[in-house]
XYZ file of C-alpha atoms in Angstrom:
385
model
C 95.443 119.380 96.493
C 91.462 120.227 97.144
C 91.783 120.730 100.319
C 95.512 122.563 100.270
C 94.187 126.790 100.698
C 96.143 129.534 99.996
C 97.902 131.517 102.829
C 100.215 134.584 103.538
C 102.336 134.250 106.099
C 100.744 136.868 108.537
C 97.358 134.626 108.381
C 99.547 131.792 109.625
C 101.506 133.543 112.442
C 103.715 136.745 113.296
C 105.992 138.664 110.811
C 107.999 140.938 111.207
C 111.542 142.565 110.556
C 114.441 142.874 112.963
C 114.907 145.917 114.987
C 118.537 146.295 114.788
C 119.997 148.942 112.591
C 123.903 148.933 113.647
C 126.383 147.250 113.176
C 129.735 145.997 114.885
C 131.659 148.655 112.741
C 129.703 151.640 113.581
C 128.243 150.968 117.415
C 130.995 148.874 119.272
C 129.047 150.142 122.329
C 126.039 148.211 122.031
C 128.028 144.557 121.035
C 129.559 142.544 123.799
C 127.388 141.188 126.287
C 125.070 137.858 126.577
C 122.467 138.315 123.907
C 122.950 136.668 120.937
C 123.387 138.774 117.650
C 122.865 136.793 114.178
C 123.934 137.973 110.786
C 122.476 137.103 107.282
C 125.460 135.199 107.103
C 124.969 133.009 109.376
C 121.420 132.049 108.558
C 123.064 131.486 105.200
C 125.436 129.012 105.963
C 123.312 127.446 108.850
C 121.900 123.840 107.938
C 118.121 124.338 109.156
C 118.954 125.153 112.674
C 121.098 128.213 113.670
C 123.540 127.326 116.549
C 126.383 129.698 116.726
C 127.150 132.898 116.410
C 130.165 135.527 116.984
C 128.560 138.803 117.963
C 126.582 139.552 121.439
C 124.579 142.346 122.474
C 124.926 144.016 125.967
C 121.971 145.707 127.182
C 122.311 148.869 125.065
C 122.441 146.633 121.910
C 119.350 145.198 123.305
C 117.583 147.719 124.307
C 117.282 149.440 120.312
C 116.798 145.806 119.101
C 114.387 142.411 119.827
C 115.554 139.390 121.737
C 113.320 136.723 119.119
C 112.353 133.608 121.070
C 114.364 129.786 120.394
C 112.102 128.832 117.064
C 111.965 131.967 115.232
C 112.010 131.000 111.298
C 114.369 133.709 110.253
C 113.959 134.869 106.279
C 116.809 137.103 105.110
C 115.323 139.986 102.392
C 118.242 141.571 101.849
C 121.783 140.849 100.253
C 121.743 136.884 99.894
C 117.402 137.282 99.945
C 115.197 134.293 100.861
C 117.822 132.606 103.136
C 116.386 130.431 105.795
C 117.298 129.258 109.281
C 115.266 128.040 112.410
C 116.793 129.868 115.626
C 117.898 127.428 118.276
C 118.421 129.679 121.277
C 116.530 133.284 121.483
C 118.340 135.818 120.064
C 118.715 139.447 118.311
C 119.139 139.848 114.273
C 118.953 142.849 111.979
C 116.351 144.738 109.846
C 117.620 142.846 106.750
C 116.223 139.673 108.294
C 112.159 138.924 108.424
C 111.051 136.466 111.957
C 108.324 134.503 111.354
C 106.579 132.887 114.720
C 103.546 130.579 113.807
C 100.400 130.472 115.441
C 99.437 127.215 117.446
C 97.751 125.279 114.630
C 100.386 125.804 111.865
C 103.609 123.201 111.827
C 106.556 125.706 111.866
C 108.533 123.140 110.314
C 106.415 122.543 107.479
C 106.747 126.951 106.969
C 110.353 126.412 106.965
C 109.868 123.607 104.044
C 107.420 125.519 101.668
C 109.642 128.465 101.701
C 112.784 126.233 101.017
C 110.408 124.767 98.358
C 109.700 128.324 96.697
C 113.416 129.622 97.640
C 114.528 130.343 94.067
C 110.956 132.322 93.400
C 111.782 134.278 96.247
C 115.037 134.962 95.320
C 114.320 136.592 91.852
C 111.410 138.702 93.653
C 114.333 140.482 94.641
C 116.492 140.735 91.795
C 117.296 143.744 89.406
C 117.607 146.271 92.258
C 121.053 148.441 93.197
C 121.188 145.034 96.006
C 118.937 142.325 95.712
C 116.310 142.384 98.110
C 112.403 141.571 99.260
C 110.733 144.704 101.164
C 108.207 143.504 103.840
C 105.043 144.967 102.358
C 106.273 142.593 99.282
C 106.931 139.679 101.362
C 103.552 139.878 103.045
C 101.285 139.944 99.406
C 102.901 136.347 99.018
C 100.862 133.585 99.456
C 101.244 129.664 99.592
C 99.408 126.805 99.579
C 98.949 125.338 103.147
C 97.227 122.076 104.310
C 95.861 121.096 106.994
C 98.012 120.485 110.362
C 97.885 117.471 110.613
C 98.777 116.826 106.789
C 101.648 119.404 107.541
C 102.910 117.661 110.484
C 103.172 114.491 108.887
C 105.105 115.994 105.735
C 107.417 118.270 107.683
C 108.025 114.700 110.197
C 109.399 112.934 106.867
C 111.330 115.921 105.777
C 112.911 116.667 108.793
C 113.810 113.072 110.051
C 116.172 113.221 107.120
C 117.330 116.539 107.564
C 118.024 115.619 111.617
C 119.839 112.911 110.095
C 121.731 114.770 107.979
C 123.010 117.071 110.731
C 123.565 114.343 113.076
C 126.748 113.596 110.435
C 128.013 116.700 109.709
C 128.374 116.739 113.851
C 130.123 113.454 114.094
C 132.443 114.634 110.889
C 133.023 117.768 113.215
C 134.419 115.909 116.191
C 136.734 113.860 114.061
C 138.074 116.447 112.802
C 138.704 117.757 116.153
C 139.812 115.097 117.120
C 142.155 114.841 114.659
C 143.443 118.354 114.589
C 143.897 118.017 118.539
C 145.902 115.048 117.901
C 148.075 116.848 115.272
C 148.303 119.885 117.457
C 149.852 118.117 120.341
C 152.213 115.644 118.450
C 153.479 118.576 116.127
C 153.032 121.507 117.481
C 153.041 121.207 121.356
C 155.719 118.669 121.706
C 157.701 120.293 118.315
C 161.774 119.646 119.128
C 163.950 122.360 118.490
C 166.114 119.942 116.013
C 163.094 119.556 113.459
C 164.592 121.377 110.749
C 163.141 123.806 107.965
C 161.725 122.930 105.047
C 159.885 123.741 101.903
C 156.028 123.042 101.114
C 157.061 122.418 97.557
C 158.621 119.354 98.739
C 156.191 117.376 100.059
C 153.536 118.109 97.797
C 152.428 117.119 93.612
C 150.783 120.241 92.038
C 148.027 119.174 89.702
C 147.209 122.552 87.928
C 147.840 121.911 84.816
C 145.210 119.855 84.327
C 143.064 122.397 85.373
C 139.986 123.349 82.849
C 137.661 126.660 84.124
C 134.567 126.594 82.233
C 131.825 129.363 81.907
C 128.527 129.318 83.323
C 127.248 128.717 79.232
C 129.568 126.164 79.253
C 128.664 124.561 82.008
C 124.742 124.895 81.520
C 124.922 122.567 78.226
C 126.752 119.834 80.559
C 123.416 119.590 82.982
C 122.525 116.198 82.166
C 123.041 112.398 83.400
C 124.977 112.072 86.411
C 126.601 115.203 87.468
C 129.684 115.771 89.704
C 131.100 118.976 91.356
C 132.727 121.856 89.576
C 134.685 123.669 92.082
C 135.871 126.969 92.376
C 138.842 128.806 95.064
C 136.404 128.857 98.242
C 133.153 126.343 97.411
C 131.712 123.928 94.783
C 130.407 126.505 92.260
C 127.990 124.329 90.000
C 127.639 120.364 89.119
C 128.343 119.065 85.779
C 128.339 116.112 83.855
C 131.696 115.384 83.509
C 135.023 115.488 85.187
C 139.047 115.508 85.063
C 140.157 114.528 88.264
C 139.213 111.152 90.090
C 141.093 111.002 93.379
C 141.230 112.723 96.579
C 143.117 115.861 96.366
C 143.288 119.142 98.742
C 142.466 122.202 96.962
C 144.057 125.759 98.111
C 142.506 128.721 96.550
C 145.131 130.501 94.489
C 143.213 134.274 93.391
C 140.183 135.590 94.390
C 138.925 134.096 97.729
C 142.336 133.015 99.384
C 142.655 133.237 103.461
C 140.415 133.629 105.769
C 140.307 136.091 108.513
C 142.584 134.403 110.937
C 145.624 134.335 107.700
C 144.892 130.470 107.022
C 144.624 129.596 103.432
C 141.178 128.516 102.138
C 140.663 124.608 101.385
C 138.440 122.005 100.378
C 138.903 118.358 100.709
C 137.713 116.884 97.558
C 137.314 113.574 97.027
C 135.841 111.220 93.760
C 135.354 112.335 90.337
C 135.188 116.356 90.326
C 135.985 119.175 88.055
C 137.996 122.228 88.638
C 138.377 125.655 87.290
C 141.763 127.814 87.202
C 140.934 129.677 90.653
C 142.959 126.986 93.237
C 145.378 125.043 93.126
C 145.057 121.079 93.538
C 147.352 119.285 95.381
C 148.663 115.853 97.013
C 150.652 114.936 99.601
C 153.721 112.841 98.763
C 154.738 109.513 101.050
C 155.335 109.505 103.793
C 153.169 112.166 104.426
C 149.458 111.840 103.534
C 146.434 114.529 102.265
C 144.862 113.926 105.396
C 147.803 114.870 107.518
C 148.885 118.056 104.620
C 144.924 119.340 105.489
C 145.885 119.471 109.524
C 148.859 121.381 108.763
C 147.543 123.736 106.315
C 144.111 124.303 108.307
C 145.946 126.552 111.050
C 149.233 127.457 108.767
C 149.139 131.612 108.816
C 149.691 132.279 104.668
C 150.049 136.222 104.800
C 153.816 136.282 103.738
C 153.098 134.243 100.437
C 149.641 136.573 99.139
C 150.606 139.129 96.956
C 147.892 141.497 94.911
C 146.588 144.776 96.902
C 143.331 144.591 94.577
C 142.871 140.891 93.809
C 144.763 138.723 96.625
C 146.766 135.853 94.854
C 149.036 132.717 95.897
C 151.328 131.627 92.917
C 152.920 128.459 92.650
C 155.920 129.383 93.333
C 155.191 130.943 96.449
C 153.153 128.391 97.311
C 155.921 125.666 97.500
C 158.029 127.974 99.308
C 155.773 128.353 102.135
C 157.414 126.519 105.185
C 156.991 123.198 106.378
C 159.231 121.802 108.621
C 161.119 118.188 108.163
C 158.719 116.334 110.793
C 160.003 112.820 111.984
C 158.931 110.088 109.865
C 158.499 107.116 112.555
C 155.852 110.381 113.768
C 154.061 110.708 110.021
C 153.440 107.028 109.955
C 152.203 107.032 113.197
C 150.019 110.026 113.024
C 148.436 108.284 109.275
C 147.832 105.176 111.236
C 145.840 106.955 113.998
C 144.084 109.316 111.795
C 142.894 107.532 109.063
C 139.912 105.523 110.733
C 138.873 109.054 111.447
C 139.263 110.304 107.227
C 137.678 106.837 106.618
C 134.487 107.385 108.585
C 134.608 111.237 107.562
C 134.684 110.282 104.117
C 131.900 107.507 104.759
C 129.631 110.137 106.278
C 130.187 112.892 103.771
C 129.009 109.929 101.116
C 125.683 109.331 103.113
C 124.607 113.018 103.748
C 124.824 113.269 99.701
C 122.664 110.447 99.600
C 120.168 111.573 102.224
C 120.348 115.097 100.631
C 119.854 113.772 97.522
C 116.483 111.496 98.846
C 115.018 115.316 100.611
C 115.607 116.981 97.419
C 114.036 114.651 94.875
C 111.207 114.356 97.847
C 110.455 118.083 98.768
C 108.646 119.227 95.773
C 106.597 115.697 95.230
C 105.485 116.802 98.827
C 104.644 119.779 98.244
C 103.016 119.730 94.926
C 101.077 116.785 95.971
C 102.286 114.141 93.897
C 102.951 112.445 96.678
C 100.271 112.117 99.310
C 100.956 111.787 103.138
C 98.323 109.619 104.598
C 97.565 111.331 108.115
C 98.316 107.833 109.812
C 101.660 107.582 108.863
C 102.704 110.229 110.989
C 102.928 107.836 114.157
C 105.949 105.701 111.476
C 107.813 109.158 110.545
C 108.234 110.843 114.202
């Protein structure tokens, strides 16, 4: 990489932290009007490209803040540190968050990629403090290794094609499940007859838990090689490991720990294949007629709060769990509903397989592309727009 040169990120554009000190809690006069407001959080769970958010800032909010321009690379240094997330619409975002705006010969795209190559660096810059974080003067003695733009274009055009595709599936897998929960919404909620009687979740459902295994983090780090498969925990896949005990698809309901979300619906996952599972959530399947796919529609919006018990450390046991309500629903209705539905779990299921296989092609080709094992010749770029 002769002719790669070492940059900071102020030689390659504008950097600076958000203005915005409050928050929602403490200042409900500034929130509410039609300037966007993102949170670390939301960076964090964005894919690339930030495009929602909850809060708004009227012009008060705006006014002690900075409305960053559609583009912004936005670099959390606080909490969750070296989190990264491309602003789709102009918007506001606090001081824990760093906006980087590149000058008019540097790809912002290909930014967005060396930083996601040098993420976990970044991250332990920041550890060992009261909370993790990266102050600015830090973040601005870093420097990385930068080619020229036209070399950066045509990586970041090869990295992002497959990242665009990637998102273009997780959209599709979002309307069908829309489209799905609409359908459920009308046939069983909307158009619900007052002779459906009352039932029992317990008996529509198999509870797998006991052949749960939780493993610790030693545990798992000596199962790290050959082909690896997800370890899941209550809210998210926690690790991948090289071995599993379930082979299936299965709906898993958190059961201590992370349990409901805000709204009082019980935290899933939808986990399909060979996987692994600690003792943190339950696994379950739906018993005929009724099918996983059709359990998921009725658990996504199914308000848990009567069956959580534990001030301290919120908890669904078993027994609770199968005696949360779930009425007797027609069956010439179930069968009808699968029948509809289950193109939509097919494709779903089809499209969650290729975005591992896409991720899994960006990943392996990331740090060969940034290292320079792999060379971009500059007239490729024309084959990877």
């Amino acid at each position: 990489m002769s002719e790669w040169r070492a940059y900071k990120l102020e030689e390659l554009g504008t950097l600076q932290r958000g203005r915005s000190r409050h928050r929602p809690r403490y200042a409900f006069h500034l929130y509410g009007g039609k300037y966007p407001f993102i949170q670390t959080g939301e960076i964090r769970a964005a894919r690339k490209y930030i495009r929602e958010y909850e809060q708004t800032y009227n012009e008060a909010g705006l006014e002690q803040s900075k409305l960053w321009s559609k583009n912004t690379l936005c670099i959390t240094i606080a909490a969750n540190i070296a989190e990264l997330a491309i602003l789709s619409f102009d918007s506001c975002f606090p001081d824990s968050v760093l906006g980087f705006i590149p000058n008019k010969d540097v790809n912002l795209n290909f930014i967005y990629y060396t930083l996601v190559h040098f993420q976990n660096e970044l991250k332990h810059i920041g550890e060992g403090s009261v909370q993790d974080n990266i102050n600015l003067g830090t973040f601005q003695n870093i420097s990385f290794p930068i080619p020229e733009l036209p070399e950066q274009k045509a990586i970041a055009a090869v990295l992002s094609s497959l990242d665009d595709k990637i998102d273009l599936l997780h959209r599709q897998n979002k309307t069908l499940e829309t489209m799905a929960e609409t359908l459920f919404r009308q046939w069983f909620v909307v158009d619900a007859q007052d002779d459906w009687e009352d039932g029992k979740l317990g008996d529509v459902i198999d509870i797998f838990d006991g052949q749960r295994i939780p493993l610790s983090k030693m545990e798992r780090d000596k199962k790290k090689t050959g082909v690896l498969y997800p370890y899941y925990g209550a809210a998210q896949i926690m690790d991948y490991i090289n071995g599993y005990i379930f082979d299936g698809e299965y709906i898993l309901l958190g059961e201590d720990g992370t349990v409901r979300t805000d709204e009082g619906y019980p935290i899933l996952q939808y986990a399909t294949g060979k996987f692994w599972v600690n003792n943190h959530t339950h696994v379950l399947k739906a018993k005929l007629p009724y099918s996983n796919f059709f359990l998921w529609n009725y658990l996504s919006k199914k308000n848990i709060d009567e069956i959580v018990t534990g001030a301290v450390q919120p908890k669904i046991n078993q027994g609770n769990l199968k005696a949360l309500g779930f009425p007797i629903f027609p069956e010439n209705l179930i069968i009808k509903f699968n029948q509809v539905s289950e193109p939509m779990l097919a494709k779903i299921q089809k499209n969650k397989a290729q975005i591992k296989t896409i991720e899994k092609l960006r990943d392996n080709l990331l740090p060969k592309l940034m290292s320079g094992e792999v060379r971009m010749k500059l007239t490729e770029l024309d084959h990877v727009k």
